[in-house]
XYZ file of C-alpha atoms in Angstrom:
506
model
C 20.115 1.722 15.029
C 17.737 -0.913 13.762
C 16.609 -1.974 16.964
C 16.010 1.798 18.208
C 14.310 2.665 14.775
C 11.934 -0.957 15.431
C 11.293 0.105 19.324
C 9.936 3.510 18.283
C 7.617 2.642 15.224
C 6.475 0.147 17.802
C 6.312 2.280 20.924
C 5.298 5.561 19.736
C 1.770 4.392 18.653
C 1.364 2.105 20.850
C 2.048 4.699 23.773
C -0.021 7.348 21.564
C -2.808 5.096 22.053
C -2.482 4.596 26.020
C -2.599 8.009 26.704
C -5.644 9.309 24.523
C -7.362 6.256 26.480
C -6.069 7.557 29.901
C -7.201 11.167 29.015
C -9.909 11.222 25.777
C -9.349 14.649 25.064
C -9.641 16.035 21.354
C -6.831 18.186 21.302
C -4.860 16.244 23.245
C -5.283 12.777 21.030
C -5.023 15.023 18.098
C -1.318 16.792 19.794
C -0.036 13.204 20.488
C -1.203 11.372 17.350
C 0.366 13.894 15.617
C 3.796 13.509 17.436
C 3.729 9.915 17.175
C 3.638 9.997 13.833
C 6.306 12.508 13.477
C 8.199 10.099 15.536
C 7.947 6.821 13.281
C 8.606 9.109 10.280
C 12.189 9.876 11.613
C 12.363 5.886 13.094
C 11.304 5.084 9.456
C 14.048 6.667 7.810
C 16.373 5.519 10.361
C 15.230 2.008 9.502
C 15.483 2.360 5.897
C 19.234 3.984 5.930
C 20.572 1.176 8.442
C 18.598 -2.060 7.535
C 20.823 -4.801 6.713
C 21.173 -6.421 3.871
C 20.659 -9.367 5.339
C 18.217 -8.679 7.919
C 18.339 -8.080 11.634
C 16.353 -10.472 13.918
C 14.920 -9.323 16.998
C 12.643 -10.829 19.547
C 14.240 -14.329 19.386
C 13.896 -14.210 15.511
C 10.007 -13.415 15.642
C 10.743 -9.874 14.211
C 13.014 -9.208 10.903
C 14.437 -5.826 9.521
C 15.439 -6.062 6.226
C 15.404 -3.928 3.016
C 11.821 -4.632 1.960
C 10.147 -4.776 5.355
C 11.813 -1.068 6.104
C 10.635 0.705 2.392
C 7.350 -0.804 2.918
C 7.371 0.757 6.677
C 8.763 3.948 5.018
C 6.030 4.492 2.822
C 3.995 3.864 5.604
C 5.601 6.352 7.997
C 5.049 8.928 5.242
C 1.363 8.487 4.659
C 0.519 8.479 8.251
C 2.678 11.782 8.868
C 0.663 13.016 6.164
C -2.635 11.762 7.059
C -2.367 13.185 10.427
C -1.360 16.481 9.983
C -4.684 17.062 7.187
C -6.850 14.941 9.967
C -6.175 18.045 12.443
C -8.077 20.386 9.580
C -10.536 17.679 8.116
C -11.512 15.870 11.492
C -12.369 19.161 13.386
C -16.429 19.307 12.761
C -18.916 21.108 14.678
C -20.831 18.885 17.260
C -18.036 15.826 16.217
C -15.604 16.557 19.142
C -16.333 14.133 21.502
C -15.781 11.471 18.792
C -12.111 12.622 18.319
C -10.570 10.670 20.583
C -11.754 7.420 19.479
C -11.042 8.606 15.961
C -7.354 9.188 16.623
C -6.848 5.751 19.147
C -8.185 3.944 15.982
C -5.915 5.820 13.339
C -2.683 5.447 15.797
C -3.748 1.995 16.338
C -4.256 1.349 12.786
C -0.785 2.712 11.819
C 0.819 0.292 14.421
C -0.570 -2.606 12.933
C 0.411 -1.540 9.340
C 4.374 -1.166 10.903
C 3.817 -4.539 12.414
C 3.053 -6.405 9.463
C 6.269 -5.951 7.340
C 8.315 -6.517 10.208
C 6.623 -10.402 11.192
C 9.593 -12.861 9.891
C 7.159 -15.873 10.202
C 4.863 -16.444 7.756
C 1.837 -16.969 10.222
C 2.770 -13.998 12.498
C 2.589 -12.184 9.260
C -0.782 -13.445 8.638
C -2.247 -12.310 11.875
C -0.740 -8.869 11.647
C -2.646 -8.396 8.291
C -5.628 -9.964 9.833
C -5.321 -7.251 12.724
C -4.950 -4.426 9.895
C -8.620 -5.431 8.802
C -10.025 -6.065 12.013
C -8.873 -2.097 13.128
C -9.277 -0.450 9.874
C -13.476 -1.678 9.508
C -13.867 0.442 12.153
C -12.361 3.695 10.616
C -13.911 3.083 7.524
C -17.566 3.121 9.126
C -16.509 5.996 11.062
C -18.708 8.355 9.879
C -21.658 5.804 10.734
C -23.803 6.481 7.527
C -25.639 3.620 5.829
C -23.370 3.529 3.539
C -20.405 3.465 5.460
C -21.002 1.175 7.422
C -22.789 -1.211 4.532
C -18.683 -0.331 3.281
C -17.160 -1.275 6.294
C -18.988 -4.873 6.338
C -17.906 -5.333 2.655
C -14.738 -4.542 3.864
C -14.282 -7.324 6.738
C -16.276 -10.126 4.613
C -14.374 -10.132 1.483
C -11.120 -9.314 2.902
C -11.498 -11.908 5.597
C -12.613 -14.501 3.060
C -9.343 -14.029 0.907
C -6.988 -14.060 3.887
C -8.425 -16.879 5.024
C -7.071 -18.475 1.373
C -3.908 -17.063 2.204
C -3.589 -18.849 5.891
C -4.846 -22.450 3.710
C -2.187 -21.298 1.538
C 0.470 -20.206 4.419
C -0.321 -24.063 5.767
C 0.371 -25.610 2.711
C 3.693 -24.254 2.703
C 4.489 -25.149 6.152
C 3.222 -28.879 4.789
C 5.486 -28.740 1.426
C 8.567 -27.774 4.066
C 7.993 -30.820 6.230
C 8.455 -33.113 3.395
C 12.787 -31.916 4.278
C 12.661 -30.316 7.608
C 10.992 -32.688 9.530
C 7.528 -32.449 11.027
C 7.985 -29.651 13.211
C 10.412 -26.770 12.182
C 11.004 -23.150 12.906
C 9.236 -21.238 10.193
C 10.530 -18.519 8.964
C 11.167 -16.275 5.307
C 14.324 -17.392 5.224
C 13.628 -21.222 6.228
C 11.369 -21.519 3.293
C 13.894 -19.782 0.713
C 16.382 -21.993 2.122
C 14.386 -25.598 2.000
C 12.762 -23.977 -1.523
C 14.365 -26.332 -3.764
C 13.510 -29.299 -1.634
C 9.900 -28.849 -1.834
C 7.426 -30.293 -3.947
C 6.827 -28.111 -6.859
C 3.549 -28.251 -7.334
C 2.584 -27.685 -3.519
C 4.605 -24.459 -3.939
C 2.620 -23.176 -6.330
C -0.537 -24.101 -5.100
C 0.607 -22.203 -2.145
C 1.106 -19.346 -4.423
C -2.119 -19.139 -5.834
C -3.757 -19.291 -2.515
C -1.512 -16.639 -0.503
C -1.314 -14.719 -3.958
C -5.803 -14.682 -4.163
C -5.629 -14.007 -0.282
C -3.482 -11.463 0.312
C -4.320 -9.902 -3.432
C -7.831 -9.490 -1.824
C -6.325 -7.262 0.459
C -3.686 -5.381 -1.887
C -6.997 -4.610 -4.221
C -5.944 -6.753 -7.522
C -8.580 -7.737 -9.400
C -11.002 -9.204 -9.606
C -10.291 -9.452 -5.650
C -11.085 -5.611 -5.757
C -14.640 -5.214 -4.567
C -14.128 -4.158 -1.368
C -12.068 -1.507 -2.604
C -13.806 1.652 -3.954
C -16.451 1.262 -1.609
C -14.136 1.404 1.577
C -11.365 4.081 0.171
C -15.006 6.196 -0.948
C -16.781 5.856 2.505
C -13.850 6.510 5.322
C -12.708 9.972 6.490
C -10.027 11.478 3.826
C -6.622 10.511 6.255
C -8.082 7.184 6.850
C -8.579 6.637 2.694
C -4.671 7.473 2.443
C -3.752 5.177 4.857
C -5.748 2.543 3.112
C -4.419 3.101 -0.199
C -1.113 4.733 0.423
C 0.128 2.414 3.487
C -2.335 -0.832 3.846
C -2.000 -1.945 0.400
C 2.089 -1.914 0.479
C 1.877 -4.373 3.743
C 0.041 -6.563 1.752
C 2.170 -6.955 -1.475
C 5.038 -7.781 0.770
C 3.374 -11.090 1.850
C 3.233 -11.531 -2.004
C 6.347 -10.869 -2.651
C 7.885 -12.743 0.118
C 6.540 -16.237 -1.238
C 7.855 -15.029 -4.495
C 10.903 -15.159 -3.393
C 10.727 -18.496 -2.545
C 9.163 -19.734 -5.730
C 12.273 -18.164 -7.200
C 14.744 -20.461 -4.602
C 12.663 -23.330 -5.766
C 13.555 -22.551 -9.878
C 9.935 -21.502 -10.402
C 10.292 -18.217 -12.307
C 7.984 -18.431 -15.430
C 4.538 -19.620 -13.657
C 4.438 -17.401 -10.656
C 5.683 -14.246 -12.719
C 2.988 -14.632 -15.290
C 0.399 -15.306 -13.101
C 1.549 -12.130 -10.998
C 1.782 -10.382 -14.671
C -2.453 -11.687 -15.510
C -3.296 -10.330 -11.962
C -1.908 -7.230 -12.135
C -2.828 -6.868 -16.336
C -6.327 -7.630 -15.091
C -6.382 -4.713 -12.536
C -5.426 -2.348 -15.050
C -8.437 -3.140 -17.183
C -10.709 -2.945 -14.599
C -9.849 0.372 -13.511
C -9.665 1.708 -16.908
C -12.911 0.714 -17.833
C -14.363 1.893 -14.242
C -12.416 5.048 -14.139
C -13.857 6.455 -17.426
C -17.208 6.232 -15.933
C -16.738 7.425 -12.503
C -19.133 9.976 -10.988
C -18.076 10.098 -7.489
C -14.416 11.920 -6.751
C -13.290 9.567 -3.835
C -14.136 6.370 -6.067
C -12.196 7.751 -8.663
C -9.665 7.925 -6.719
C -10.026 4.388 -5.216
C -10.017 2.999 -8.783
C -7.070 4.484 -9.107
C -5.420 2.547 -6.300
C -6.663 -0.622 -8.066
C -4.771 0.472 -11.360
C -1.406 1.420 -9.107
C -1.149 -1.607 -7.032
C -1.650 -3.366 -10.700
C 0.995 -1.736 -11.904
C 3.160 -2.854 -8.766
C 2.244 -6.079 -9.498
C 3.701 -6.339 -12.741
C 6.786 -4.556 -11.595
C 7.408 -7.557 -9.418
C 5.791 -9.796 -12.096
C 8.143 -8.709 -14.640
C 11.332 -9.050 -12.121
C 14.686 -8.520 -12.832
C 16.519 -5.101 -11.371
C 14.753 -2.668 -13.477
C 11.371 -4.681 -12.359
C 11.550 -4.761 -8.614
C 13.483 -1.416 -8.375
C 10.326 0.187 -10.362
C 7.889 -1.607 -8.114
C 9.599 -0.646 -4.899
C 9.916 2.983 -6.463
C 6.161 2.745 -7.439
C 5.225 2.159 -4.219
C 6.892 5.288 -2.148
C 5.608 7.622 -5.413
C 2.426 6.041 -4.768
C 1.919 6.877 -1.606
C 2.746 10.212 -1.648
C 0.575 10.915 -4.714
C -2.367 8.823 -3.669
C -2.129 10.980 -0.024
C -2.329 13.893 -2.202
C -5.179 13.070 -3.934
C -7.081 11.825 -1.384
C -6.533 15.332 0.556
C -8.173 17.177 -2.477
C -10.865 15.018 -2.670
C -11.387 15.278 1.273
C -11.357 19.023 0.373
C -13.510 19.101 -2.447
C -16.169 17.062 -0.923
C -16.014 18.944 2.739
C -15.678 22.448 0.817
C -18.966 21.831 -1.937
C -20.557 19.275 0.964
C -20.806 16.072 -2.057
C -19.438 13.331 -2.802
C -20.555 13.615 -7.047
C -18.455 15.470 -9.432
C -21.568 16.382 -11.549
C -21.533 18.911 -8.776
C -18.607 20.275 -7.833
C -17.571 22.862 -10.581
C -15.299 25.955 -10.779
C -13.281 24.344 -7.967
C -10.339 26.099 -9.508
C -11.781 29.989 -8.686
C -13.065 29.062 -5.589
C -9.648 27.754 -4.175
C -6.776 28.334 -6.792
C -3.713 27.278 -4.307
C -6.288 23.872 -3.185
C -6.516 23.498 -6.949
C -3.416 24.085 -8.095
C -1.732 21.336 -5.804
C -5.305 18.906 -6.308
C -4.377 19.027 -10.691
C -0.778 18.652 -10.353
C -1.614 15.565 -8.131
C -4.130 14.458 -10.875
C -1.498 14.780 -13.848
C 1.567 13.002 -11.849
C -1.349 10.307 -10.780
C -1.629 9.536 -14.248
C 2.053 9.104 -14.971
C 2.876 12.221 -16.782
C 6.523 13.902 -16.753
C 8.143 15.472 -14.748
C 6.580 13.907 -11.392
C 7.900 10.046 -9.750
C 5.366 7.960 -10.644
C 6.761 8.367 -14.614
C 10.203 7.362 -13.781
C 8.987 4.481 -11.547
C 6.563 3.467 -14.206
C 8.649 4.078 -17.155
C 11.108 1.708 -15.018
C 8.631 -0.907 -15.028
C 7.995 -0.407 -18.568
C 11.896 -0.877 -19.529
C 11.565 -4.507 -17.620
C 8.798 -5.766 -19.403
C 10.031 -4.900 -23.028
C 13.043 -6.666 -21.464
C 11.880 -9.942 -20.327
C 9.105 -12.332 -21.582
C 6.276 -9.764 -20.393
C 6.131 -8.197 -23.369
C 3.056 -8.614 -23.800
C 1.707 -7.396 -20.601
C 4.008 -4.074 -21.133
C 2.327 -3.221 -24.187
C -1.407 -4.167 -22.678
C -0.052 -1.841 -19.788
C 0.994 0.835 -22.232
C -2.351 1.151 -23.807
C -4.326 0.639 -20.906
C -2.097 3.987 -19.305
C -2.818 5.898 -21.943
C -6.780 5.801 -21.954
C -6.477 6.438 -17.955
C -4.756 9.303 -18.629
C -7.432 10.550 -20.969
C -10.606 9.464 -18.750
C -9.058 10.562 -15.641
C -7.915 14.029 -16.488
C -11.159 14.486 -18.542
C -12.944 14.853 -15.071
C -10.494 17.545 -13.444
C -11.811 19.640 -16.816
C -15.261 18.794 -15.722
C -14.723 19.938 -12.383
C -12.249 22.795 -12.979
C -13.485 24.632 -16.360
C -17.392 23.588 -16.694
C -19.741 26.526 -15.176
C -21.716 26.214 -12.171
C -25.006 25.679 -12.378
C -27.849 27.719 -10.690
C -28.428 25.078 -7.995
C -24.707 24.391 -7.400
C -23.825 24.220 -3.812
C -22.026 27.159 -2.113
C -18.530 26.400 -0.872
C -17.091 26.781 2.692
C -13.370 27.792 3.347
C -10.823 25.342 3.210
C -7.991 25.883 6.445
C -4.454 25.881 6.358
C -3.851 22.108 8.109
C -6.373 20.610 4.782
C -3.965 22.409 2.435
C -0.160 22.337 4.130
C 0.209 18.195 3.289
C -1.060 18.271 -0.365
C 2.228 20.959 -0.443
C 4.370 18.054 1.643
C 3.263 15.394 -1.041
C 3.890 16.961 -3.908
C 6.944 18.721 -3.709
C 9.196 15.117 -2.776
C 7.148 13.761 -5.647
C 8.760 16.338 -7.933
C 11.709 15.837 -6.817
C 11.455 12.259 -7.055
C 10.454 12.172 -10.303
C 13.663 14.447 -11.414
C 16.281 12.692 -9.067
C 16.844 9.314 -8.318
C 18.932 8.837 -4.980
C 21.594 6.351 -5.496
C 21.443 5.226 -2.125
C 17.581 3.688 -2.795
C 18.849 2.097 -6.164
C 21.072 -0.078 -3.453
C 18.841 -1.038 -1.320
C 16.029 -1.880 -4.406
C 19.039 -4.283 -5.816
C 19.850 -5.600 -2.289
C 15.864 -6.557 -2.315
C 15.911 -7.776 -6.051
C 18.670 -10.578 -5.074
C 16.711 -11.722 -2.627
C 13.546 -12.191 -4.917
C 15.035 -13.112 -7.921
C 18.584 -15.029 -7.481
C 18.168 -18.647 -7.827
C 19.116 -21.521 -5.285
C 22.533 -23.039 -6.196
C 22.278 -26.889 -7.071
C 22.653 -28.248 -3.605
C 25.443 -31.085 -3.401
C 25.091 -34.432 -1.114
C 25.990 -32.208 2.190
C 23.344 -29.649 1.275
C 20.664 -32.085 1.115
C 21.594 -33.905 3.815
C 21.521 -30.219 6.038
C 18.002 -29.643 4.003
C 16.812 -32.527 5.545
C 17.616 -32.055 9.092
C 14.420 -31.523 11.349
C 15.970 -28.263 13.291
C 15.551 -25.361 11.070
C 17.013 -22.864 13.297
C 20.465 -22.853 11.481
C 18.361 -21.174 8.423
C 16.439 -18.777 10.328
């Protein structure tokens, strides 16, 4: 089932993309972008039911499918299903048609290198296929080719590119610290480096961490790595500002988790846990402070990704099963909510034709349903009952008053609370505040914009009131992996550590 599930996230992209280039017709790339990714949405789920424990190798061990890889594709798979379907309403612009085409090879593209990445079982494969994520995505983000897109989209490929080329020095360094027991030349993998973990110099593995942790937290949006951010979820098309924040920023916290886990083999709990608990602390402050003083809608909603991923962050940081469980929980609640409210902001801005929120006003008589759905997304953003994001954040909460990040639960706390407050204090703004005389008119919103803010919202409901046993398995499957310590390896162990051929681990 794996292997079927792997072939068509994969394949049906990949194909997708073949065939808009063999015939660049809109309606056409939109009709098979569209049914690709209603085909890796049903692969994804696939994945997720069947993945091992263990993991499933494929391609001569170059490919893994294992619990985390398959959530992380899962929350993918949902965000481009979404993204699609409001890209057939939000794309479709008078005199833009001929650009379709190479708008939806790009997004299908895009999408296949965000399933790639999770799947890459060595550590410099991995690497590239987040490399190739940035490389595609700078193009959709300076789609719309205004000066200050594409100003974005050149943010975008410098800073990321400068901290992923930390987390390759970083990736290096823990091929060097594995040599030191595995000989000079060994077969790489996740599992490889968990294994030789407690062999390895201790303080090359964590100055491994730092770099793959500043490299790929560049890309995940921790701060102060974050620059990038705002400016690239505020300047791309709507679908492509979901797929940033709702799918992107997953593929990179798995590298980051990953090389937790070995930390963790190695004994190292305490150091990399708080440092993941500062990073993630520190994101939360920033977008508190910036999201109180937002004007524009889609940065306000990019800040918001900063404060999420953050919050991910300390999920993992804080470890233990209510930790990684809340973090892995976070992240599928994330995505659909973040989807959500980047549709309404697509909307908003399309339907008043601005970006500011100074100007968009009454929003809720002008489209009540559009509304409706856009504040519900707002209050479950901020981590109000009865919607996922409070049980997967409440979750997080209960590990940190657990464990030794107390202190960064309570900072978190606070910090929660006055985003609640300066983020719903703008959906008044824009709701109950009177137009003004020279407010802009606003156009009709279609069905497609509308139809997958109503296929976000109501599984994050239902998320948020029901927590499927079957996920609670596979978040504890994924939180022995992370968190269980390396046994203390007896003379035969060490000798095995030691020998030069790896492949027995990987």
């Amino acid at each position: 089932m794996t292997g079927i599930a792997t072939s068509v996230l994969i394949g049906a992209p990949a194909l997708a993309v073949l065939a808009m280039l063999a015939a660049p017709r809109p309606r056409l790339a939109e009709r098979l972008n569209l049914a690709a990714a209603g085909l890796c949405f049903i692969a994804a789920v696939a994945m997720t039911v069947s993945a091992p424990a263990a993991g499933a190798r494929y391609l001569g061990r170059y490919l893994i499918v294992d619990p985390l890889g398959a959530w992380i594709i899962l929350c993918a798979a949902v965000v481009y299903l979404l993204a699609s379907i409001h890209a057939c309403g939000y794309m479709r612009m008078p005199g833009e048609e001929a650009r379709l085409p190479r708008f939806y090879q790009l997004f299908a593209l895009f999408a296949l290198t965000i399933f790639i990445a999770p799947l890459m079982n060595n550590p410099g494969l991995y690497w590239i296929a987040i490399e190739m994520t940035t490389v595609v995505s700078t193009f959709l983000v300076a789609f719309e080719q205004a000066a200050e897109a594409i100003e974005a989209g050149w943010k975008y490929i410098i800073i990321v590119s400068a901290g992923i080329t930390l987390a390759l020095l970083g990736t290096v360094i823990f091929y060097w610290a594995g040599t030191f027991s595995l000989g000079p030349t060994y077969d790489m993998t996740w599992r490889v480096l968990r294994h030789a973990a407690p062999h390895m110099d201790r303080a090359l593995l964590v100055l491994g961490f730092l770099l793959v942790l500043v490299g790929y937290g560049t890309k995940v949006g921790l701060a102060p790595m974050h620059t990038w951010l705002p400016d690239a979820h505020s300047e791309g098309p709507a679908p492509v500002s979901a797929m940033l924040s709702g799918a992107l920023l997953n593929a990179a916290m798995a590298g980051i988790v990953r090389y937790l886990a070995v930390l963790h083999r190695a004994g190292l709990f305490m150091l990399p846990d708080q440092i993941l608990a500062v990073f993630g602390t520190a994101s939360l402050l920033v977008a508190a402070l910036f999201i109180v003083r937002q004007r524009g809608v889609k940065r306000l909603m990019a800040y918001s990704s900063v404060e999420h991923m953050g919050i991910v962050a300390l999920g993992f940081g804080f470890g233990g099963p209510f930790g990684v469980a809340g973090a892995m929980y976070h992240m599928l609640n994330h995505s659909l909510n973040k989807s959500l409210m980047f549709f309404g902001a697509g909307n908003a801005m399309r339907s008043f034709g601005t970006r500011s929120m100074t100007r968009i006003r009454d929003y809720a008589r002008h489209f009540p349903v559009a509304a409706a759905l856009w504040l519900a997304g707002a209050v479950a953003i901020t981590g109000a009952p009865p919607f996922g994001l409070f049980a997967s954040e409440l979750t997080i909460l209960r590990a940190g008053f657990r464990g030794a990040g107390l202190w960064a639960a309570i900072v978190m706390l606070v910090l929660l609370i006055l985003i609640f407050i300066g983020f719903l204090d703008h959906f008044r703004v824009m709701y109950f505040e009177p137009a003004g005389d020279d407010a802009p008119r606003p156009a009709r919103l279609g069905a497609w914009t509308v139809a997958p803010m109503w296929l976000a919202l109501i599984p994050l409901l239902v998320l948020g009131l029901w927590w499927p046993r079957a996920m609670w398995r596979d978040f504890q499957t994924v939180e022995q992996v992370i968190e269980r310590p390396a046994a203390a390896p007896g003379p035969a162990a060490r000798a095995s550590a030691r020998m030069p051929d790896a492949r027995r681990a990987s």
